[in-house]
Amino acid sequence: MLNTLEKIFMIVTGGEFIIGILGNGFIGLTNCIAWIRNRKLCLVDFILTSLAFARISKLWLTIVNLVLVLVYQEIPETMKTNNILTSIWILANHLTTWLAACLAVFYFLKISSFSHPLFLWLKWRINKVIYMVLLSSLPFLLISFPLPVNIDVVWYHVQKKYERNMTGLVNVSKSKHLRVMIVFIIGSFPPFSLSLISFFLLLFSLWRHTKHNLLNFKDSRDPSMEAHIRAMKTVFLFLVLFAVYQLSIFMTFWGYFSLQNKLVVMFAYMIEILYPSGHSYVVIFGNSQMRKAFLGFLCHLKCDLKGKALSALPLLRI
């Protein structure tokens, strides 16, 4: 039975889950409608659509994982089902991380302005660069797939510990714990580095652009500068959310192995869902067309609700 604090964590996590599903669903639906209408899908829309569906899968799998580990106190009857769920979670986690990094690289190549031959060569081949980034992520995906066997061991011992009313020690070797952590770090470092480098290069490009405008007595708030700022905000907020997400992963392992505390694990899951849920709204408000569509949808929804409320007033008076 869950206590009051655990129920609060579950309610907040459920709210984050619903908000994330709505945000990512809106991105995916908007781009799919544009794809059907225009009969073509540009590169950035392809990245955003794939990212949205990958994050929807990740949100569902995170909730299922939370329910299996913290609510049901029995280990699944077969390790095969558990392996499948964990493998899909790893694939969804990999796609969400690398697609977000591809989005940061796309913003850098599309918006930044440099005269270096290497940058111009990459800018002219932006589609191929993005595809090469995705292909280069495959080795990191392959080294992650041995993880489900280790996670099954983690689940087994954690659930056995909860069956003993939080008493006893979790008999998981430090070598397995360290192996899992190293794989997560190795898999997360390259996309985070790509996004971080893209952010600083965008910042440097913005500085050069602003300096050029000031020297030539031009308006500093031109469209190029606005595009730089929007892209930098999107990439920066992704970096912050991704860092929080990585912290939540470490907290999950810390709660499992060191503290052996159910509340810490639930809090870590609550923080973990912030990344796939929150970044969807960063993407929506960072894209001018998507922002207009989203605000229009909210306005339309507000008018519908207001109209239904006004139509219900005569019934309430009766």
mmCIF file of C-alpha atoms in Angstrom:
data_model
loop_
_atom_site.group_PDB
_atom_site.id
_atom_site.type_symbol
_atom_site.label_atom_id
_atom_site.label_comp_id
_atom_site.label_asym_id
_atom_site.label_seq_id
_atom_site.Cartn_x
_atom_site.Cartn_y
_atom_site.Cartn_z
ATOM 1 C CA MET A 1 0.000 0.000 0.000
ATOM 2 C CA LEU A 2 1.357 3.432 -0.967
ATOM 3 C CA ASN A 3 1.721 6.123 1.680
ATOM 4 C CA THR A 4 0.783 9.801 1.195
ATOM 5 C CA LEU A 5 4.143 10.934 -0.222
ATOM 6 C CA GLU A 6 4.277 7.997 -2.631
ATOM 7 C CA LYS A 7 0.746 8.823 -3.837
ATOM 8 C CA ILE A 8 1.821 12.440 -4.451
ATOM 9 C CA PHE A 9 4.800 11.224 -6.495
ATOM 10 C CA MET A 10 2.522 8.930 -8.508
ATOM 11 C CA ILE A 11 0.003 11.746 -9.174
ATOM 12 C CA VAL A 12 2.724 14.190 -10.288
ATOM 13 C CA THR A 13 4.325 11.512 -12.476
ATOM 14 C CA GLY A 14 0.932 10.748 -14.019
ATOM 15 C CA GLY A 15 0.373 14.445 -14.746
ATOM 16 C CA GLU A 16 3.787 14.750 -16.393
ATOM 17 C CA PHE A 17 3.016 11.646 -18.437
ATOM 18 C CA ILE A 18 -0.297 13.077 -19.733
ATOM 19 C CA ILE A 19 1.307 16.457 -20.548
ATOM 20 C CA GLY A 20 4.149 14.699 -22.381
ATOM 21 C CA ILE A 21 1.795 12.494 -24.403
ATOM 22 C CA LEU A 22 -0.267 15.546 -25.429
ATOM 23 C CA GLY A 23 2.787 17.619 -26.389
ATOM 24 C CA ASN A 24 4.556 14.909 -28.365
ATOM 25 C CA GLY A 25 1.265 13.774 -29.875
ATOM 26 C CA PHE A 26 0.613 17.320 -31.086
ATOM 27 C CA ILE A 27 4.058 17.479 -32.741
ATOM 28 C CA GLY A 28 3.621 14.112 -34.420
ATOM 29 C CA LEU A 29 0.055 14.821 -35.570
ATOM 30 C CA THR A 30 0.901 18.294 -36.906
ATOM 31 C CA ASN A 31 3.834 17.028 -38.959
ATOM 32 C CA CYS A 32 1.909 14.005 -40.236
ATOM 33 C CA ILE A 33 -0.945 16.263 -41.431
ATOM 34 C CA ALA A 34 1.590 18.562 -43.147
ATOM 35 C CA TRP A 35 3.218 15.488 -44.714
ATOM 36 C CA ILE A 36 -0.091 14.255 -46.135
ATOM 37 C CA ARG A 37 -1.070 17.735 -47.315
ATOM 38 C CA ASN A 38 2.251 18.611 -48.978
ATOM 39 C CA ARG A 39 3.187 15.022 -49.940
ATOM 40 C CA LYS A 40 6.718 15.589 -48.712
ATOM 41 C CA LEU A 41 8.522 15.775 -45.386
ATOM 42 C CA CYS A 42 11.546 18.008 -44.938
ATOM 43 C CA LEU A 43 14.504 16.948 -42.818
ATOM 44 C CA VAL A 44 13.644 18.949 -39.697
ATOM 45 C CA ASP A 45 10.044 17.706 -39.766
ATOM 46 C CA PHE A 46 11.307 14.138 -40.137
ATOM 47 C CA ILE A 47 13.531 14.604 -37.060
ATOM 48 C CA LEU A 48 10.720 16.178 -35.042
ATOM 49 C CA THR A 49 8.181 13.496 -36.029
ATOM 50 C CA SER A 50 10.567 10.640 -35.234
ATOM 51 C CA LEU A 51 11.519 12.328 -31.969
ATOM 52 C CA ALA A 52 7.869 12.749 -30.976
ATOM 53 C CA PHE A 53 6.936 9.093 -31.588
ATOM 54 C CA ALA A 54 10.122 7.855 -29.882
ATOM 55 C CA ARG A 55 9.320 9.956 -26.813
ATOM 56 C CA ILE A 56 5.725 8.749 -26.715
ATOM 57 C CA SER A 57 7.078 5.183 -26.638
ATOM 58 C CA LYS A 58 9.590 6.155 -23.962
ATOM 59 C CA LEU A 59 6.916 7.752 -21.786
ATOM 60 C CA TRP A 60 4.691 4.657 -21.962
ATOM 61 C CA LEU A 61 7.608 2.331 -21.219
ATOM 62 C CA THR A 62 8.768 4.474 -18.294
ATOM 63 C CA ILE A 63 5.305 4.329 -16.746
ATOM 64 C CA VAL A 64 5.106 0.556 -17.303
ATOM 65 C CA ASN A 65 8.568 0.195 -15.771
ATOM 66 C CA LEU A 66 7.517 2.234 -12.737
ATOM 67 C CA VAL A 67 4.364 0.154 -12.242
ATOM 68 C CA LEU A 68 6.209 -3.160 -12.573
ATOM 69 C CA VAL A 69 9.013 -2.218 -10.208
ATOM 70 C CA LEU A 70 7.198 -0.200 -7.540
ATOM 71 C CA VAL A 71 3.537 -1.200 -7.517
ATOM 72 C CA TYR A 72 3.454 -4.905 -8.322
ATOM 73 C CA GLN A 73 5.547 -6.852 -5.873
ATOM 74 C CA GLU A 74 5.968 -9.964 -7.991
ATOM 75 C CA ILE A 75 8.637 -10.578 -10.570
ATOM 76 C CA PRO A 76 7.307 -11.246 -14.081
ATOM 77 C CA GLU A 77 6.792 -14.929 -14.766
ATOM 78 C CA THR A 78 9.190 -14.981 -17.700
ATOM 79 C CA MET A 79 12.429 -13.115 -18.217
ATOM 80 C CA LYS A 80 11.611 -12.998 -21.942
ATOM 81 C CA THR A 81 8.812 -10.439 -21.481
ATOM 82 C CA ASN A 82 11.028 -8.345 -19.219
ATOM 83 C CA ASN A 83 13.858 -8.480 -21.772
ATOM 84 C CA ILE A 84 11.553 -7.278 -24.541
ATOM 85 C CA LEU A 85 10.265 -4.318 -22.506
ATOM 86 C CA THR A 86 13.752 -3.272 -21.450
ATOM 87 C CA SER A 87 15.134 -3.632 -24.982
ATOM 88 C CA ILE A 88 12.362 -1.405 -26.368
ATOM 89 C CA TRP A 89 13.058 1.137 -23.578
ATOM 90 C CA ILE A 90 16.754 1.184 -24.496
ATOM 91 C CA LEU A 91 15.897 1.685 -28.187
ATOM 92 C CA ALA A 92 13.459 4.525 -27.366
ATOM 93 C CA ASN A 93 16.000 6.146 -25.032
ATOM 94 C CA HIS A 94 18.681 5.911 -27.723
ATOM 95 C CA LEU A 95 16.451 7.439 -30.401
ATOM 96 C CA THR A 96 15.226 10.321 -28.227
ATOM 97 C CA THR A 97 18.781 11.261 -27.255
ATOM 98 C CA TRP A 98 20.373 11.037 -30.695
ATOM 99 C CA LEU A 99 17.464 12.619 -32.579
ATOM 100 C CA ALA A 100 17.591 15.597 -30.197
ATOM 101 C CA ALA A 101 21.340 15.850 -30.879
ATOM 102 C CA CYS A 102 20.606 15.748 -34.635
ATOM 103 C CA LEU A 103 18.146 18.599 -34.129
ATOM 104 C CA ALA A 104 20.855 20.658 -32.406
ATOM 105 C CA VAL A 105 23.321 19.932 -35.244
ATOM 106 C CA PHE A 106 20.661 20.856 -37.813
ATOM 107 C CA TYR A 107 20.014 24.215 -36.108
ATOM 108 C CA PHE A 108 23.750 24.916 -35.991
ATOM 109 C CA LEU A 109 24.356 24.146 -39.679
ATOM 110 C CA LYS A 110 21.178 25.868 -40.875
ATOM 111 C CA ILE A 111 21.403 29.088 -38.862
ATOM 112 C CA SER A 112 25.085 29.718 -38.120
ATOM 113 C CA SER A 113 27.157 31.828 -40.472
ATOM 114 C CA PHE A 114 30.839 30.977 -40.923
ATOM 115 C CA SER A 115 33.140 31.318 -43.911
ATOM 116 C CA HIS A 116 35.354 28.352 -43.104
ATOM 117 C CA PRO A 117 35.491 25.848 -46.012
ATOM 118 C CA LEU A 118 34.728 22.874 -43.748
ATOM 119 C CA PHE A 119 31.606 24.540 -42.364
ATOM 120 C CA LEU A 120 30.402 25.469 -45.849
ATOM 121 C CA TRP A 121 31.032 21.900 -47.051
ATOM 122 C CA LEU A 122 28.961 20.533 -44.158
ATOM 123 C CA LYS A 123 26.241 23.166 -44.639
ATOM 124 C CA TRP A 124 25.784 22.239 -48.296
ATOM 125 C CA ARG A 125 25.476 18.553 -47.319
ATOM 126 C CA ILE A 126 23.298 19.012 -44.250
ATOM 127 C CA ASN A 127 21.029 16.038 -45.032
ATOM 128 C CA LYS A 128 23.967 13.673 -45.421
ATOM 129 C CA VAL A 129 25.538 15.016 -42.200
ATOM 130 C CA ILE A 130 22.383 14.262 -40.205
ATOM 131 C CA TYR A 131 22.100 10.779 -41.683
ATOM 132 C CA MET A 132 25.781 10.127 -40.883
ATOM 133 C CA VAL A 133 25.225 11.241 -37.281
ATOM 134 C CA LEU A 134 22.347 8.765 -36.987
ATOM 135 C CA LEU A 135 24.427 5.967 -38.538
ATOM 136 C CA SER A 136 27.342 6.719 -36.220
ATOM 137 C CA SER A 137 25.017 6.160 -33.246
ATOM 138 C CA LEU A 138 24.438 2.487 -34.150
ATOM 139 C CA PRO A 139 27.585 1.156 -32.374
ATOM 140 C CA PHE A 140 26.450 2.849 -29.148
ATOM 141 C CA LEU A 141 23.042 1.218 -29.544
ATOM 142 C CA LEU A 142 24.584 -2.222 -30.050
ATOM 143 C CA ILE A 143 26.706 -2.032 -26.895
ATOM 144 C CA SER A 144 23.602 -1.085 -24.908
ATOM 145 C CA PHE A 145 21.571 -4.181 -25.724
ATOM 146 C CA PRO A 146 23.365 -6.556 -23.309
ATOM 147 C CA LEU A 147 21.855 -4.362 -20.571
ATOM 148 C CA PRO A 148 18.448 -6.123 -20.262
ATOM 149 C CA VAL A 149 20.009 -9.211 -18.675
ATOM 150 C CA ASN A 150 21.669 -7.047 -16.033
ATOM 151 C CA ILE A 151 18.488 -5.055 -15.436
ATOM 152 C CA ASP A 152 16.538 -8.289 -14.975
ATOM 153 C CA VAL A 153 18.917 -9.130 -12.138
ATOM 154 C CA VAL A 154 18.341 -5.673 -10.676
ATOM 155 C CA TRP A 155 14.541 -6.045 -10.867
ATOM 156 C CA TYR A 156 14.625 -9.475 -9.279
ATOM 157 C CA HIS A 157 16.614 -8.420 -6.236
ATOM 158 C CA VAL A 158 14.759 -5.124 -5.789
ATOM 159 C CA GLN A 159 11.364 -6.812 -5.907
ATOM 160 C CA LYS A 160 12.525 -9.542 -3.516
ATOM 161 C CA LYS A 161 13.712 -6.843 -1.157
ATOM 162 C CA TYR A 162 10.325 -5.067 -1.227
ATOM 163 C CA GLU A 163 8.598 -8.386 -0.551
ATOM 164 C CA ARG A 164 10.597 -8.560 2.685
ATOM 165 C CA ASN A 165 9.131 -5.176 3.764
ATOM 166 C CA MET A 166 12.241 -3.183 2.901
ATOM 167 C CA THR A 167 14.540 -5.339 5.036
ATOM 168 C CA GLY A 168 17.770 -7.047 4.094
ATOM 169 C CA LEU A 169 20.352 -6.130 1.506
ATOM 170 C CA VAL A 170 20.172 -6.251 -2.252
ATOM 171 C CA ASN A 171 22.582 -8.914 -3.379
ATOM 172 C CA VAL A 172 23.819 -7.318 -6.572
ATOM 173 C CA SER A 173 27.537 -7.261 -7.245
ATOM 174 C CA LYS A 174 29.293 -3.927 -7.637
ATOM 175 C CA SER A 175 30.794 -5.041 -10.942
ATOM 176 C CA LYS A 176 27.347 -5.411 -12.563
ATOM 177 C CA HIS A 177 26.228 -2.088 -11.110
ATOM 178 C CA LEU A 178 29.352 -0.373 -12.456
ATOM 179 C CA ARG A 179 28.950 -2.031 -15.876
ATOM 180 C CA VAL A 180 25.411 -0.708 -16.279
ATOM 181 C CA MET A 181 26.457 2.809 -15.263
ATOM 182 C CA ILE A 182 29.443 2.830 -17.644
ATOM 183 C CA VAL A 183 27.270 1.790 -20.598
ATOM 184 C CA PHE A 184 24.781 4.604 -19.878
ATOM 185 C CA ILE A 185 27.603 7.142 -19.623
ATOM 186 C CA ILE A 186 29.257 5.956 -22.848
ATOM 187 C CA GLY A 187 25.960 6.015 -24.727
ATOM 188 C CA SER A 188 24.967 9.485 -23.463
ATOM 189 C CA PHE A 189 28.273 11.325 -23.774
ATOM 190 C CA PRO A 190 28.501 11.642 -27.623
ATOM 191 C CA PRO A 191 25.015 13.134 -28.236
ATOM 192 C CA PHE A 192 25.384 15.460 -25.256
ATOM 193 C CA SER A 193 28.791 16.577 -26.569
ATOM 194 C CA LEU A 194 27.386 17.190 -30.056
ATOM 195 C CA SER A 195 24.582 19.324 -28.632
ATOM 196 C CA LEU A 196 26.961 21.228 -26.362
ATOM 197 C CA ILE A 197 29.384 21.961 -29.220
ATOM 198 C CA SER A 198 26.476 23.066 -31.429
ATOM 199 C CA PHE A 199 25.271 25.428 -28.679
ATOM 200 C CA PHE A 200 28.671 27.097 -28.217
ATOM 201 C CA LEU A 201 29.194 27.432 -31.984
ATOM 202 C CA LEU A 202 25.748 29.028 -32.274
ATOM 203 C CA LEU A 203 26.716 31.395 -29.458
ATOM 204 C CA PHE A 204 29.974 32.266 -31.235
ATOM 205 C CA SER A 205 28.115 32.809 -34.514
ATOM 206 C CA LEU A 206 25.623 35.088 -32.753
ATOM 207 C CA TRP A 207 28.478 37.097 -31.211
ATOM 208 C CA ARG A 208 30.155 37.551 -34.614
ATOM 209 C CA HIS A 209 26.852 38.487 -36.224
ATOM 210 C CA THR A 210 26.040 41.061 -33.529
ATOM 211 C CA LYS A 211 29.534 42.544 -33.737
ATOM 212 C CA HIS A 212 29.240 42.829 -37.530
ATOM 213 C CA ASN A 213 25.890 44.615 -37.247
ATOM 214 C CA LEU A 214 27.220 47.081 -34.687
ATOM 215 C CA LEU A 215 30.253 47.911 -36.844
ATOM 216 C CA ASN A 216 28.024 48.502 -39.859
ATOM 217 C CA PHE A 217 25.368 50.442 -37.885
ATOM 218 C CA LYS A 218 22.679 47.875 -38.653
ATOM 219 C CA ASP A 219 19.717 46.877 -36.542
ATOM 220 C CA SER A 220 20.935 44.283 -34.025
ATOM 221 C CA ARG A 221 17.515 42.600 -33.866
ATOM 222 C CA ASP A 222 17.376 41.361 -37.464
ATOM 223 C CA PRO A 223 15.756 38.031 -38.485
ATOM 224 C CA SER A 224 19.093 36.201 -38.427
ATOM 225 C CA MET A 225 19.723 37.236 -34.832
ATOM 226 C CA GLU A 226 16.194 36.197 -33.839
ATOM 227 C CA ALA A 227 16.774 32.784 -35.439
ATOM 228 C CA HIS A 228 20.068 32.431 -33.548
ATOM 229 C CA ILE A 229 18.388 33.228 -30.234
ATOM 230 C CA ARG A 230 15.477 30.823 -30.799
ATOM 231 C CA ALA A 231 17.823 27.998 -31.781
ATOM 232 C CA MET A 232 20.098 28.670 -28.802
ATOM 233 C CA LYS A 233 17.139 28.630 -26.408
ATOM 234 C CA THR A 234 15.961 25.302 -27.807
ATOM 235 C CA VAL A 235 19.403 23.691 -27.608
ATOM 236 C CA PHE A 236 20.167 25.158 -24.175
ATOM 237 C CA LEU A 237 16.893 23.933 -22.661
ATOM 238 C CA PHE A 238 17.515 20.507 -24.192
ATOM 239 C CA LEU A 239 20.939 20.416 -22.515
ATOM 240 C CA VAL A 240 19.424 21.384 -19.149
ATOM 241 C CA LEU A 241 16.626 18.796 -19.400
ATOM 242 C CA PHE A 242 19.042 16.132 -20.597
ATOM 243 C CA ALA A 243 21.385 16.832 -17.674
ATOM 244 C CA VAL A 244 18.411 16.528 -15.285
ATOM 245 C CA TYR A 245 17.429 13.289 -17.023
ATOM 246 C CA GLN A 246 20.932 11.845 -16.576
ATOM 247 C CA LEU A 247 20.812 12.859 -12.915
ATOM 248 C CA SER A 248 17.505 11.001 -12.540
ATOM 249 C CA ILE A 249 19.075 7.844 -14.033
ATOM 250 C CA PHE A 250 21.911 8.048 -11.494
ATOM 251 C CA MET A 251 19.362 8.642 -8.725
ATOM 252 C CA THR A 252 17.457 5.531 -9.805
ATOM 253 C CA PHE A 253 20.557 3.350 -9.470
ATOM 254 C CA TRP A 254 21.494 5.139 -6.252
ATOM 255 C CA GLY A 255 18.052 4.432 -4.805
ATOM 256 C CA TYR A 256 18.244 0.790 -5.881
ATOM 257 C CA PHE A 257 21.722 -0.046 -4.690
ATOM 258 C CA SER A 258 22.945 2.466 -2.103
ATOM 259 C CA LEU A 259 19.961 3.869 -0.211
ATOM 260 C CA GLN A 260 17.558 0.994 -0.975
ATOM 261 C CA ASN A 261 14.791 3.566 -0.671
ATOM 262 C CA LYS A 262 11.505 3.290 -2.555
ATOM 263 C CA LEU A 263 10.786 7.044 -2.268
ATOM 264 C CA VAL A 264 14.098 7.950 -3.930
ATOM 265 C CA VAL A 265 13.320 5.604 -6.819
ATOM 266 C CA MET A 266 9.839 7.099 -7.287
ATOM 267 C CA PHE A 267 11.250 10.647 -7.124
ATOM 268 C CA ALA A 268 13.870 9.679 -9.738
ATOM 269 C CA TYR A 269 11.154 8.409 -12.090
ATOM 270 C CA MET A 270 9.217 11.642 -11.586
ATOM 271 C CA ILE A 271 12.299 13.659 -12.576
ATOM 272 C CA GLU A 272 13.069 11.309 -15.472
ATOM 273 C CA ILE A 273 9.745 12.003 -17.209
ATOM 274 C CA LEU A 274 10.491 15.761 -17.208
ATOM 275 C CA TYR A 275 12.927 15.278 -20.097
ATOM 276 C CA PRO A 276 10.663 13.664 -22.742
ATOM 277 C CA SER A 277 7.634 15.681 -21.575
ATOM 278 C CA GLY A 278 9.207 19.118 -21.148
ATOM 279 C CA HIS A 279 11.351 19.129 -24.278
ATOM 280 C CA SER A 280 8.285 18.620 -26.481
ATOM 281 C CA TYR A 281 6.983 22.047 -25.409
ATOM 282 C CA VAL A 282 10.446 23.558 -25.877
ATOM 283 C CA VAL A 283 10.280 22.328 -29.481
ATOM 284 C CA ILE A 284 6.715 23.605 -29.964
ATOM 285 C CA PHE A 285 7.421 27.133 -28.695
ATOM 286 C CA GLY A 286 10.804 27.232 -30.467
ATOM 287 C CA ASN A 287 9.155 26.632 -33.860
ATOM 288 C CA SER A 288 7.140 29.634 -35.077
ATOM 289 C CA GLN A 289 4.677 27.649 -37.209
ATOM 290 C CA MET A 290 4.130 24.988 -34.567
ATOM 291 C CA ARG A 291 3.747 27.652 -31.870
ATOM 292 C CA LYS A 292 1.020 29.415 -33.876
ATOM 293 C CA ALA A 293 -0.781 26.118 -34.496
ATOM 294 C CA PHE A 294 -0.555 25.167 -30.811
ATOM 295 C CA LEU A 295 -1.780 28.545 -29.560
ATOM 296 C CA GLY A 296 -4.592 28.439 -32.117
ATOM 297 C CA PHE A 297 -5.557 24.976 -30.901
ATOM 298 C CA LEU A 298 -5.601 26.184 -27.270
ATOM 299 C CA CYS A 299 -7.682 29.220 -28.222
ATOM 300 C CA HIS A 300 -10.149 27.030 -30.120
ATOM 301 C CA LEU A 301 -10.343 24.610 -27.191
ATOM 302 C CA LYS A 302 -10.913 27.490 -24.756
ATOM 303 C CA CYS A 303 -13.747 28.875 -26.894
ATOM 304 C CA ASP A 304 -15.373 25.448 -27.132
ATOM 305 C CA LEU A 305 -15.213 24.944 -23.373
ATOM 306 C CA LYS A 306 -16.536 28.446 -22.754
ATOM 307 C CA GLY A 307 -19.409 27.844 -25.189
ATOM 308 C CA LYS A 308 -20.316 24.565 -23.506
ATOM 309 C CA ALA A 309 -20.216 26.216 -20.078
ATOM 310 C CA LEU A 310 -22.534 29.035 -21.236
ATOM 311 C CA SER A 311 -24.952 26.561 -22.828
ATOM 312 C CA ALA A 312 -25.076 24.606 -19.569
ATOM 313 C CA LEU A 313 -26.051 27.664 -17.457
ATOM 314 C CA PRO A 314 -29.807 27.537 -18.313
ATOM 315 C CA LEU A 315 -29.878 23.869 -17.338
ATOM 316 C CA LEU A 316 -28.258 24.640 -14.002
ATOM 317 C CA ARG A 317 -30.817 27.377 -13.295
ATOM 318 C CA ILE A 318 -33.667 24.925 -13.942
#
